[in-house]
CSV table of C-alpha atoms and ligand atoms in Angstrom, one decimal:
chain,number,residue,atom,x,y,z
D,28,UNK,CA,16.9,-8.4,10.1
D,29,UNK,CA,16.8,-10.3,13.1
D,30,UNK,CA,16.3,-9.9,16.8
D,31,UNK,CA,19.9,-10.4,18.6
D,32,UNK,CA,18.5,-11.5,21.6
D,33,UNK,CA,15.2,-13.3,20.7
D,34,UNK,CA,16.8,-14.8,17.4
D,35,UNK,CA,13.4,-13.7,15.6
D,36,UNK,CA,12.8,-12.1,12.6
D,37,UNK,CA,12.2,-8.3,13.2
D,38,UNK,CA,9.3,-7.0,11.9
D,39,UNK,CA,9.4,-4.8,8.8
D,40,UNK,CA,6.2,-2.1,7.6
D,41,UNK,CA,6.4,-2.2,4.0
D,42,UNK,CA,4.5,0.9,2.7
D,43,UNK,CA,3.9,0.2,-1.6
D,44,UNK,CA,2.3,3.7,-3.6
D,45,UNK,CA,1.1,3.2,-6.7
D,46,UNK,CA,-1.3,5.4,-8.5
D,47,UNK,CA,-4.3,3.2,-9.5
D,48,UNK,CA,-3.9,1.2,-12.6
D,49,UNK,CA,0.1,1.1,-12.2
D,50,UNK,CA,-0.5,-3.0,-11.1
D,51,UNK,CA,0.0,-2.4,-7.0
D,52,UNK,CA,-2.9,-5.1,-6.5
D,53,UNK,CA,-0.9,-7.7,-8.8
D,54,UNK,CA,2.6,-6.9,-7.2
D,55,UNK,CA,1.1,-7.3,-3.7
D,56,UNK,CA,-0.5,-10.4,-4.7
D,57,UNK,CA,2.4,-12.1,-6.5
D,58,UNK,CA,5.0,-11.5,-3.4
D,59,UNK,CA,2.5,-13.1,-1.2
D,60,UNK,CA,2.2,-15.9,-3.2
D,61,UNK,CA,6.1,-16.4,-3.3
D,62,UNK,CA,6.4,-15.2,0.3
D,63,UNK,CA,3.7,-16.6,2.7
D,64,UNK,CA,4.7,-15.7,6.3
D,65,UNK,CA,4.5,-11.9,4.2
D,66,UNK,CA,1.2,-10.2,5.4
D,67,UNK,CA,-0.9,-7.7,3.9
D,68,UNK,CA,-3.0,-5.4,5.6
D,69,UNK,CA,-6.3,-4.7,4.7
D,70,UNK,CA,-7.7,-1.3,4.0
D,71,UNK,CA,-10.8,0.5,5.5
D,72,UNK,CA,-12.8,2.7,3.3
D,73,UNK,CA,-15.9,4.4,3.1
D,74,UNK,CA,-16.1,3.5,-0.8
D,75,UNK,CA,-18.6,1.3,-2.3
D,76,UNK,CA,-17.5,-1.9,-3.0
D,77,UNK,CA,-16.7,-2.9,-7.0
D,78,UNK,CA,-18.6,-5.9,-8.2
D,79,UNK,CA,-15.6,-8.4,-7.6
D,80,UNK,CA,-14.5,-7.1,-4.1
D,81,UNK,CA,-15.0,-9.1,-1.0
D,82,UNK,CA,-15.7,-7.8,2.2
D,83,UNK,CA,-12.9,-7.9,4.4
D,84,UNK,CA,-10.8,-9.7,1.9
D,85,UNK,CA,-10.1,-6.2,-0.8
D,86,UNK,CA,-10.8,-4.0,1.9
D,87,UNK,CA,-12.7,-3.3,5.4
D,88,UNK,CA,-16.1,-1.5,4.1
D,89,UNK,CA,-17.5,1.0,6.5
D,90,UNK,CA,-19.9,3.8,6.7
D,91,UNK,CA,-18.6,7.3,7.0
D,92,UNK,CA,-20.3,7.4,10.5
D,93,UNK,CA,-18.1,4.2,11.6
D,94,UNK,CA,-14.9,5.5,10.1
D,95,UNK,CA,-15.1,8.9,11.7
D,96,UNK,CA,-15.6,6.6,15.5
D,97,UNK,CA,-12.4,4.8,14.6
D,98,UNK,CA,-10.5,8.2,14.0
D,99,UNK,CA,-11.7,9.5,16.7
D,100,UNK,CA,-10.7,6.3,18.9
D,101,UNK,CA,-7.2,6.2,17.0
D,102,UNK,CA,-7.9,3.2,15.9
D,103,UNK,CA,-6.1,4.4,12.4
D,104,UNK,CA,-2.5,4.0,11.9
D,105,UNK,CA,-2.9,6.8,9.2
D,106,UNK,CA,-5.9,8.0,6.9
D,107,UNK,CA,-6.6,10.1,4.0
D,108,UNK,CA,-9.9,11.2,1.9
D,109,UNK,CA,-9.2,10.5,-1.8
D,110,UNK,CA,-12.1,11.1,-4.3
D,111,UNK,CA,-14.5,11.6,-1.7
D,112,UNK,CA,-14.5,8.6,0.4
D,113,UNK,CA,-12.1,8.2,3.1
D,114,UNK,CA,-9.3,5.2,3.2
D,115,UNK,CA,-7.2,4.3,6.0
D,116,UNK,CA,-5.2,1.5,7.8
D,117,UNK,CA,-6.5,-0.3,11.0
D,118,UNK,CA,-3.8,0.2,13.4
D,119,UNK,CA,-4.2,-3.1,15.4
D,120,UNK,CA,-3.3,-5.7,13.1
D,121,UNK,CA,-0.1,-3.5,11.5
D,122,UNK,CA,1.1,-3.2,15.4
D,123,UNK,CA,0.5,-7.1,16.0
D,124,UNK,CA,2.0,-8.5,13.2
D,125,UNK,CA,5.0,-6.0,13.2
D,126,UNK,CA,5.7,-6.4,16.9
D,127,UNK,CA,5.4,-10.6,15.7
D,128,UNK,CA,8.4,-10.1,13.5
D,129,UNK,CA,6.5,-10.3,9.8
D,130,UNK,CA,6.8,-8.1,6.8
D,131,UNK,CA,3.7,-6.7,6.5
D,132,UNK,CA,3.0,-4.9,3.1
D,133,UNK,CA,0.3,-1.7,3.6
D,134,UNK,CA,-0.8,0.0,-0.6
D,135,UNK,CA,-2.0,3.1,0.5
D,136,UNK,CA,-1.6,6.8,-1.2
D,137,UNK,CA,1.1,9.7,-0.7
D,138,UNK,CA,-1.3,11.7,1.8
D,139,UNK,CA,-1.1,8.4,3.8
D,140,UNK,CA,2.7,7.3,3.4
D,141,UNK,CA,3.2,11.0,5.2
D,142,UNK,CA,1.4,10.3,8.1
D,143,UNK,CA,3.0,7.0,8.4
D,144,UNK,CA,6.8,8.6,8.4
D,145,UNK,CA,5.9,11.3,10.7
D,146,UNK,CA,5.0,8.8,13.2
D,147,UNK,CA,6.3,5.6,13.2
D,148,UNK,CA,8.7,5.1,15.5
D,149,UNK,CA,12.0,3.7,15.2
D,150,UNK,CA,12.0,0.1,17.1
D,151,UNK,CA,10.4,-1.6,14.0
D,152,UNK,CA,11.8,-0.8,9.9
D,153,UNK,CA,9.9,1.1,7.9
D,154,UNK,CA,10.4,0.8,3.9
D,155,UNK,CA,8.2,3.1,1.5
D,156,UNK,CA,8.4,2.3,-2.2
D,157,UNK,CA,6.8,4.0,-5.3
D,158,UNK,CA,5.7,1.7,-8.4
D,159,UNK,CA,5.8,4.0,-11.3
D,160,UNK,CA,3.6,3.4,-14.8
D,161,UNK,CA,5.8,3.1,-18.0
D,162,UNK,CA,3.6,6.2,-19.0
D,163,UNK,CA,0.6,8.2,-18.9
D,164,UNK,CA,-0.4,6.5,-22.2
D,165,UNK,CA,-0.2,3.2,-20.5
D,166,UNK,CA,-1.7,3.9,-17.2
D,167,UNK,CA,-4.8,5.5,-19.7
D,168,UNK,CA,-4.9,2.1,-21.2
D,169,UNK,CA,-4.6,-0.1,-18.3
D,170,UNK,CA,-7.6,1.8,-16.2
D,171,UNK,CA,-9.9,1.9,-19.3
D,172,UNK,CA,-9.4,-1.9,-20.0
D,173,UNK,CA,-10.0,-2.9,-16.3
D,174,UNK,CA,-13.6,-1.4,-16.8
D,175,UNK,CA,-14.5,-0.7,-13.1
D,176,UNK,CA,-14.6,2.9,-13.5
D,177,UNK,CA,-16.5,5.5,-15.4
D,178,UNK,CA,-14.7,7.7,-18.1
D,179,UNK,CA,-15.3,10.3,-15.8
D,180,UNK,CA,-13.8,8.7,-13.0
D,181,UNK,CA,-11.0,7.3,-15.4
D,182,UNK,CA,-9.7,11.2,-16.2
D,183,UNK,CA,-9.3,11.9,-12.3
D,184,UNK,CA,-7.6,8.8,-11.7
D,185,UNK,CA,-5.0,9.9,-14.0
D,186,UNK,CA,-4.8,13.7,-13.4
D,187,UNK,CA,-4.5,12.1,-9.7
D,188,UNK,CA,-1.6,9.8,-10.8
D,189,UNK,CA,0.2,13.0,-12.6
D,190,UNK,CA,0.5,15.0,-9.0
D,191,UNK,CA,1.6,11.3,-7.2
D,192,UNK,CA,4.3,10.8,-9.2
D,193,UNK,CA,5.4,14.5,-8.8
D,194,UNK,CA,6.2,12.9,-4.9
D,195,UNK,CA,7.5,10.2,-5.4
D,196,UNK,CA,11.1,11.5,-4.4
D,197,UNK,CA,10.0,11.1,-0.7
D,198,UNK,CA,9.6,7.1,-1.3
D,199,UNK,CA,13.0,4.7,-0.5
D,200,UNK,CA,12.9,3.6,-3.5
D,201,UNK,CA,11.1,3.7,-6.8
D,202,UNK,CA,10.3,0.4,-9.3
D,203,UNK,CA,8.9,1.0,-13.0
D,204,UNK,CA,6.7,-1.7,-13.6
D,205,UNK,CA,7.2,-1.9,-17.3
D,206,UNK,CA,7.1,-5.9,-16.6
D,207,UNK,CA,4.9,-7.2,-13.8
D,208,UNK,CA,7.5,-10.0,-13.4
D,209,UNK,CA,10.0,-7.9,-13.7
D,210,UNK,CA,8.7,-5.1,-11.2
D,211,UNK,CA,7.6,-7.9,-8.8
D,212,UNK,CA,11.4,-9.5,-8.6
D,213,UNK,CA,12.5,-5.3,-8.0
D,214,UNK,CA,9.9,-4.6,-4.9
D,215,UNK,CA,10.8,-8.4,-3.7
D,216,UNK,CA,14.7,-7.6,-3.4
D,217,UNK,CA,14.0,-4.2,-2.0
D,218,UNK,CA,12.4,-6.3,0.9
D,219,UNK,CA,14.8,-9.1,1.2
D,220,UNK,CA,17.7,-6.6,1.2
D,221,UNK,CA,15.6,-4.7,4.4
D,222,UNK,CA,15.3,-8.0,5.9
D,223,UNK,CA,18.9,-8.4,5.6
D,224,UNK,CA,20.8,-8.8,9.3
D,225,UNK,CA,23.3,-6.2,9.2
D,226,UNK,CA,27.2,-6.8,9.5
D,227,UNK,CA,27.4,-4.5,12.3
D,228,UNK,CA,24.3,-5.2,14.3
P,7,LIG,P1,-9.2,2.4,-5.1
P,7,LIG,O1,-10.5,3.0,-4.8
P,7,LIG,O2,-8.8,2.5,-6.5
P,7,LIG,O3,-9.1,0.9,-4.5
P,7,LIG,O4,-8.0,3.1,-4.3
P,7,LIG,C1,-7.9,4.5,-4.5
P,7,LIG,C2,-6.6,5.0,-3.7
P,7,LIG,O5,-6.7,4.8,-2.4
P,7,LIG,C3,-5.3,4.3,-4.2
P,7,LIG,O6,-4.4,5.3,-4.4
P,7,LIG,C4,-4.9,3.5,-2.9
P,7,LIG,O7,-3.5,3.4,-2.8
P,7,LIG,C5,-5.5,4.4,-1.8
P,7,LIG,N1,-5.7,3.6,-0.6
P,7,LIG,C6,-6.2,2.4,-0.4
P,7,LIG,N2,-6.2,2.0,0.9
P,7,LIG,C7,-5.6,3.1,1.5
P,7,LIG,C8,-5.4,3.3,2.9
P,7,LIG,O8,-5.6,2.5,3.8
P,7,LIG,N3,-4.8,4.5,3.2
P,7,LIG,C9,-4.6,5.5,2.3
P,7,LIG,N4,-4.0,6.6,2.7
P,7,LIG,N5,-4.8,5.3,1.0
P,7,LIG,C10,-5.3,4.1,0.6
């Protein structure tokens, strides 16, 4: 979509769900890779990092004290406590980059994709889309190869996925990845067809 007077791009938000294991990390990745004026931004949370994860690269890592300052200064575009530890978008660099005319791509959970329709406003797009797992079978297998979590944490992943996918009718749209390829070409003509000037602008 582009700016009429400015002859910019307009900026899109870009909000991908995914319950964890259904390949969100691997999408996101792959369409930046194709697309590299795309943005992604990068979550705060209050969880310990995993072994492979890179400070301010995977996420922002805070303490719970920090976090809470940040709500409190509404630094958050939107925020959500999932298993314990809290999770939430910077506001800043989503406002920037939108208001610079990029796509910016934000994986965050249904509690957060809420807060984010309630109150974005209607100057800039916004396009929500749910990746579904093949199957419960699947997702199982994927989280237990990955080895990152615990059994334990493993079975509330999943039971966690279950009630996701119950909402995923309030998402745009919704891509299967059966295929990563595949599921990657679906969530990258989602956002081209967004991006699209329309007819009648
Ligand atoms: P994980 O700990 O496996 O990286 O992420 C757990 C969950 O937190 C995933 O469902 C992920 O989408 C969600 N999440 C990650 N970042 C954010 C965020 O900034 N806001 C919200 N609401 N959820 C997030």
């Amino acid at each position: 979509m582009s700016n009429k007077k400015t002859g910019t791009a307009q900026g899109i938000l870009v909000v991908l769900s995914a319950p964890s294991g259904c390949g969100k990390t691997s999408i996101v990745e792959r369409l930046l890779k194709r697309h590299p004026d795309w943005v992604r931004s990068i979550s705060a949370t209050t969880r310990k990092p995993r072994v492979d994860e890179k400070n301010g690269q995977d996420y922002i890592f805070l303490s719970r004290t920090n976090f809470e300052q940040k709500i409190r200064e509404g630094r958050m575009l939107e925020h959500a406590e999932i298993y314990g530890n809290l999770y939430g978008t910077p506001r800043e660099f989503v406002a920037e980059q939108v208001a610079r005319g990029r796509i910016v791509i934000m994986t965050i959970d249904v509690q957060g994709t809420k807060q984010i329709k309630a109150s974005w406003g209607k100057e800039h797009p916004l396009l929500s889309v749910f990746i579904l797992p093949p199957s419960v079978k699947v997702l199982r297998e994927r989280l237990t190869g990955r080895n990152t979590e615990m059994p334990e944490e493993i079975e509330k992943r999943i039971k966690r996925a279950q009630d996701e996918i119950k909402e995923a009718k309030l998402y745009d749209q919704t891509v299967l990845n059966q295929n990563l390829d595949q599921a990657v070409l679906e969530v990258e003509e989602i956002i081209l067809n967004t991006s699209k000037p329309r007819r009648d602008n």
